[in-house]
Amino acid sequence: MTKWILFVQLFEGLLLFPGGDASCAVDLIPPRVVVKYGDSVSVNCSSSASDFGGIGWEASQGDTGLQMERHVIWTVERLIHWDISPLCFFNNVHDKQCSTRLGLVIYTFPENISISSSNNNNKAMEENVEYNLSCSVLNIAPVQNLTIKWYWEDTAIHTEILTNDKKKPTNQTSVFSFKPMRQDHRTTIRCEAHMDLGPEGPQFNASSQELNIDVECSHCSEKTKP
């Protein structure tokens, strides 16, 4: 029975599993792919070993079984298994086997994110009273390298990096505690979500709508920046 050995490697902030036997006589091109959920994917596995006895792909989608060709392509027209972990295995002429696991990242990123306040967004805020502002990012995967940035007007005021090792989409919320002062009257706050999927993948960003800040105080008729 084959004993699979997994190595967990941190690469650009994302958890990859390029594992199996590091000396296994197969080459993956490319060795790491970043794919949007529901899109197609193709990766070539090849071997030039002199004791070649066959190669193949093992995966919950696109499984090929053992093939006697020296080049076998793992291909999926619509990738929909979040927990998929494809590996290419090699058999030598003595029926000994090794494997190399593909570094695969499946992602989804929302088109819009939302911002809300603990005062229900419909009342003026009281001066020097603490409120919680929430930035909601729905249906996102993976969460590694997700950064939430808060802006007062065009000035960055807070940054939070969210982490989660789940592969399936989750809902994430960044909370920023804010005590409005009279100089914040008639200003705006917004949040942005940024996700970097490394050199093989795209970079994403999305901005919330602006949250208008109205402060209850006796001399707050004009907007004044601090």
mmCIF file with all atom_site columns, N, CA and C in Angstrom, residues 2 9 18 20 27 44-45 51 53 57 62 67 100-101 104 122 133 135 143 150-151 161 177 219-220 225:
data_model
loop_
_atom_site.group_PDB
_atom_site.id
_atom_site.type_symbol
_atom_site.label_atom_id
_atom_site.label_alt_id
_atom_site.label_comp_id
_atom_site.label_asym_id
_atom_site.label_entity_id
_atom_site.label_seq_id
_atom_site.pdbx_PDB_ins_code
_atom_site.Cartn_x
_atom_site.Cartn_y
_atom_site.Cartn_z
_atom_site.occupancy
_atom_site.B_iso_or_equiv
_atom_site.pdbx_formal_charge
_atom_site.auth_seq_id
_atom_site.auth_comp_id
_atom_site.auth_asym_id
_atom_site.auth_atom_id
_atom_site.pdbx_PDB_model_num
ATOM 1  N N  . THR A 1 2   ? 0.537   2.147  -0.873  1.00 0.00 ? 2   THR A N  1
ATOM 2  C CA . THR A 1 2   ? 1.350   3.362  -0.992  1.00 0.00 ? 2   THR A CA 1
ATOM 3  C C  . THR A 1 2   ? 1.174   4.242  0.222   1.00 0.00 ? 2   THR A C  1
ATOM 4  N N  . GLN A 1 9   ? 3.563   23.620 2.819   1.00 0.00 ? 9   GLN A N  1
ATOM 5  C CA . GLN A 1 9   ? 4.501   24.711 2.547   1.00 0.00 ? 9   GLN A CA 1
ATOM 6  C C  . GLN A 1 9   ? 3.749   26.019 2.487   1.00 0.00 ? 9   GLN A C  1
ATOM 7  N N  . PRO A 1 18  ? 2.300   20.749 -2.301  1.00 0.00 ? 18  PRO A N  1
ATOM 8  C CA . PRO A 1 18  ? 3.019   20.246 -3.444  1.00 0.00 ? 18  PRO A CA 1
ATOM 9  C C  . PRO A 1 18  ? 3.700   18.915 -3.164  1.00 0.00 ? 18  PRO A C  1
ATOM 10 N N  . GLY A 1 20  ? 3.972   14.689 -1.562  1.00 0.00 ? 20  GLY A N  1
ATOM 11 C CA . GLY A 1 20  ? 4.433   13.464 -2.140  1.00 0.00 ? 20  GLY A CA 1
ATOM 12 C C  . GLY A 1 20  ? 5.946   13.375 -2.010  1.00 0.00 ? 20  GLY A C  1
ATOM 13 N N  . ASP A 1 27  ? 7.187   15.558 -13.734 1.00 0.00 ? 27  ASP A N  1
ATOM 14 C CA . ASP A 1 27  ? 7.234   17.008 -13.826 1.00 0.00 ? 27  ASP A CA 1
ATOM 15 C C  . ASP A 1 27  ? 5.836   17.523 -14.096 1.00 0.00 ? 27  ASP A C  1
ATOM 16 N N  . ASN A 1 44  ? -0.219  19.526 -17.206 1.00 0.00 ? 44  ASN A N  1
ATOM 17 C CA . ASN A 1 44  ? 0.458   18.393 -17.807 1.00 0.00 ? 44  ASN A CA 1
ATOM 18 C C  . ASN A 1 44  ? 1.395   17.720 -16.810 1.00 0.00 ? 44  ASN A C  1
ATOM 19 N N  . CYS A 1 45  ? 1.339   16.411 -16.763 1.00 0.00 ? 45  CYS A N  1
ATOM 20 C CA . CYS A 1 45  ? 2.274   15.616 -15.956 1.00 0.00 ? 45  CYS A CA 1
ATOM 21 C C  . CYS A 1 45  ? 3.056   14.725 -16.908 1.00 0.00 ? 45  CYS A C  1
ATOM 22 N N  . ASP A 1 51  ? 13.111  3.894  -15.969 1.00 0.00 ? 51  ASP A N  1
ATOM 23 C CA . ASP A 1 51  ? 12.379  2.735  -15.450 1.00 0.00 ? 51  ASP A CA 1
ATOM 24 C C  . ASP A 1 51  ? 10.880  2.982  -15.483 1.00 0.00 ? 51  ASP A C  1
ATOM 25 N N  . GLY A 1 53  ? 7.066   2.972  -15.807 1.00 0.00 ? 53  GLY A N  1
ATOM 26 C CA . GLY A 1 53  ? 6.043   1.920  -15.825 1.00 0.00 ? 53  GLY A CA 1
ATOM 27 C C  . GLY A 1 53  ? 4.643   2.478  -15.884 1.00 0.00 ? 53  GLY A C  1
ATOM 28 N N  . TRP A 1 57  ? -3.167  10.572 -13.165 1.00 0.00 ? 57  TRP A N  1
ATOM 29 C CA . TRP A 1 57  ? -3.686  11.574 -12.223 1.00 0.00 ? 57  TRP A CA 1
ATOM 30 C C  . TRP A 1 57  ? -4.732  10.954 -11.323 1.00 0.00 ? 57  TRP A C  1
ATOM 31 N N  . GLY A 1 62  ? -11.539 14.653 -12.990 1.00 0.00 ? 62  GLY A N  1
ATOM 32 C CA . GLY A 1 62  ? -10.481 14.505 -13.975 1.00 0.00 ? 62  GLY A CA 1
ATOM 33 C C  . GLY A 1 62  ? -9.522  13.359 -13.735 1.00 0.00 ? 62  GLY A C  1
ATOM 34 N N  . GLN A 1 67  ? -1.791  5.418  -16.903 1.00 0.00 ? 67  GLN A N  1
ATOM 35 C CA . GLN A 1 67  ? -1.624  5.505  -18.350 1.00 0.00 ? 67  GLN A CA 1
ATOM 36 C C  . GLN A 1 67  ? -0.186  5.142  -18.716 1.00 0.00 ? 67  GLN A C  1
ATOM 37 N N  . THR A 1 100 ? 3.404   13.241 -6.828  1.00 0.00 ? 100 THR A N  1
ATOM 38 C CA . THR A 1 100 ? 3.614   14.668 -6.603  1.00 0.00 ? 100 THR A CA 1
ATOM 39 C C  . THR A 1 100 ? 2.256   15.360 -6.671  1.00 0.00 ? 100 THR A C  1
ATOM 40 N N  . ARG A 1 101 ? 1.978   16.158 -5.651  1.00 0.00 ? 101 ARG A N  1
ATOM 41 C CA . ARG A 1 101 ? 0.676   16.812 -5.562  1.00 0.00 ? 101 ARG A CA 1
ATOM 42 C C  . ARG A 1 101 ? 0.730   18.206 -6.185  1.00 0.00 ? 101 ARG A C  1
ATOM 43 N N  . LEU A 1 104 ? -2.735  23.790 -5.919  1.00 0.00 ? 104 LEU A N  1
ATOM 44 C CA . LEU A 1 104 ? -3.969  24.283 -6.526  1.00 0.00 ? 104 LEU A CA 1
ATOM 45 C C  . LEU A 1 104 ? -4.691  25.227 -5.582  1.00 0.00 ? 104 LEU A C  1
ATOM 46 N N  . ASN A 1 122 ? -28.965 55.402 10.338  1.00 0.00 ? 122 ASN A N  1
ATOM 47 C CA . ASN A 1 122 ? -30.065 56.348 10.101  1.00 0.00 ? 122 ASN A CA 1
ATOM 48 C C  . ASN A 1 122 ? -30.172 57.409 11.188  1.00 0.00 ? 122 ASN A C  1
ATOM 49 N N  . LEU A 1 133 ? -18.102 50.008 13.370  1.00 0.00 ? 133 LEU A N  1
ATOM 50 C CA . LEU A 1 133 ? -18.352 49.988 11.939  1.00 0.00 ? 133 LEU A CA 1
ATOM 51 C C  . LEU A 1 133 ? -17.943 48.620 11.404  1.00 0.00 ? 133 LEU A C  1
ATOM 52 N N  . CYS A 1 135 ? -17.359 46.001 8.107   1.00 0.00 ? 135 CYS A N  1
ATOM 53 C CA . CYS A 1 135 ? -17.125 45.824 6.670   1.00 0.00 ? 135 CYS A CA 1
ATOM 54 C C  . CYS A 1 135 ? -17.349 44.341 6.363   1.00 0.00 ? 135 CYS A C  1
ATOM 55 N N  . VAL A 1 143 ? -9.389  32.758 2.152   1.00 0.00 ? 143 VAL A N  1
ATOM 56 C CA . VAL A 1 143 ? -9.281  33.986 2.935   1.00 0.00 ? 143 VAL A CA 1
ATOM 57 C C  . VAL A 1 143 ? -7.824  34.405 3.115   1.00 0.00 ? 143 VAL A C  1
ATOM 58 N N  . TRP A 1 150 ? -9.472  50.458 5.935   1.00 0.00 ? 150 TRP A N  1
ATOM 59 C CA . TRP A 1 150 ? -10.476 51.470 6.262   1.00 0.00 ? 150 TRP A CA 1
ATOM 60 C C  . TRP A 1 150 ? -9.935  52.850 5.897   1.00 0.00 ? 150 TRP A C  1
ATOM 61 N N  . TYR A 1 151 ? -10.811 53.658 5.314   1.00 0.00 ? 151 TYR A N  1
ATOM 62 C CA . TYR A 1 151 ? -10.406 54.995 4.876   1.00 0.00 ? 151 TYR A CA 1
ATOM 63 C C  . TYR A 1 151 ? -11.350 56.063 5.438   1.00 0.00 ? 151 TYR A C  1
ATOM 64 N N  . ILE A 1 161 ? -5.696  42.186 8.529   1.00 0.00 ? 161 ILE A N  1
ATOM 65 C CA . ILE A 1 161 ? -5.473  41.010 7.689   1.00 0.00 ? 161 ILE A CA 1
ATOM 66 C C  . ILE A 1 161 ? -6.273  39.854 8.268   1.00 0.00 ? 161 ILE A C  1
ATOM 67 N N  . SER A 1 177 ? -13.679 50.160 15.445  1.00 0.00 ? 177 SER A N  1
ATOM 68 C CA . SER A 1 177 ? -14.306 50.968 16.492  1.00 0.00 ? 177 SER A CA 1
ATOM 69 C C  . SER A 1 177 ? -13.971 52.437 16.262  1.00 0.00 ? 177 SER A C  1
ATOM 70 N N  . HIS A 1 219 ? -21.759 72.895 17.342  1.00 0.00 ? 219 HIS A N  1
ATOM 71 C CA . HIS A 1 219 ? -21.114 73.744 16.342  1.00 0.00 ? 219 HIS A CA 1
ATOM 72 C C  . HIS A 1 219 ? -20.604 72.883 15.181  1.00 0.00 ? 219 HIS A C  1
ATOM 73 N N  . CYS A 1 220 ? -21.490 72.070 14.646  1.00 0.00 ? 220 CYS A N  1
ATOM 74 C CA . CYS A 1 220 ? -21.066 71.115 13.601  1.00 0.00 ? 220 CYS A CA 1
ATOM 75 C C  . CYS A 1 220 ? -21.743 71.421 12.270  1.00 0.00 ? 220 CYS A C  1
ATOM 76 N N  . LYS A 1 225 ? -11.954 69.152 8.641   1.00 0.00 ? 225 LYS A N  1
ATOM 77 C CA . LYS A 1 225 ? -11.069 68.008 8.788   1.00 0.00 ? 225 LYS A CA 1
ATOM 78 C C  . LYS A 1 225 ? -10.185 68.169 10.020  1.00 0.00 ? 225 LYS A C  1
#
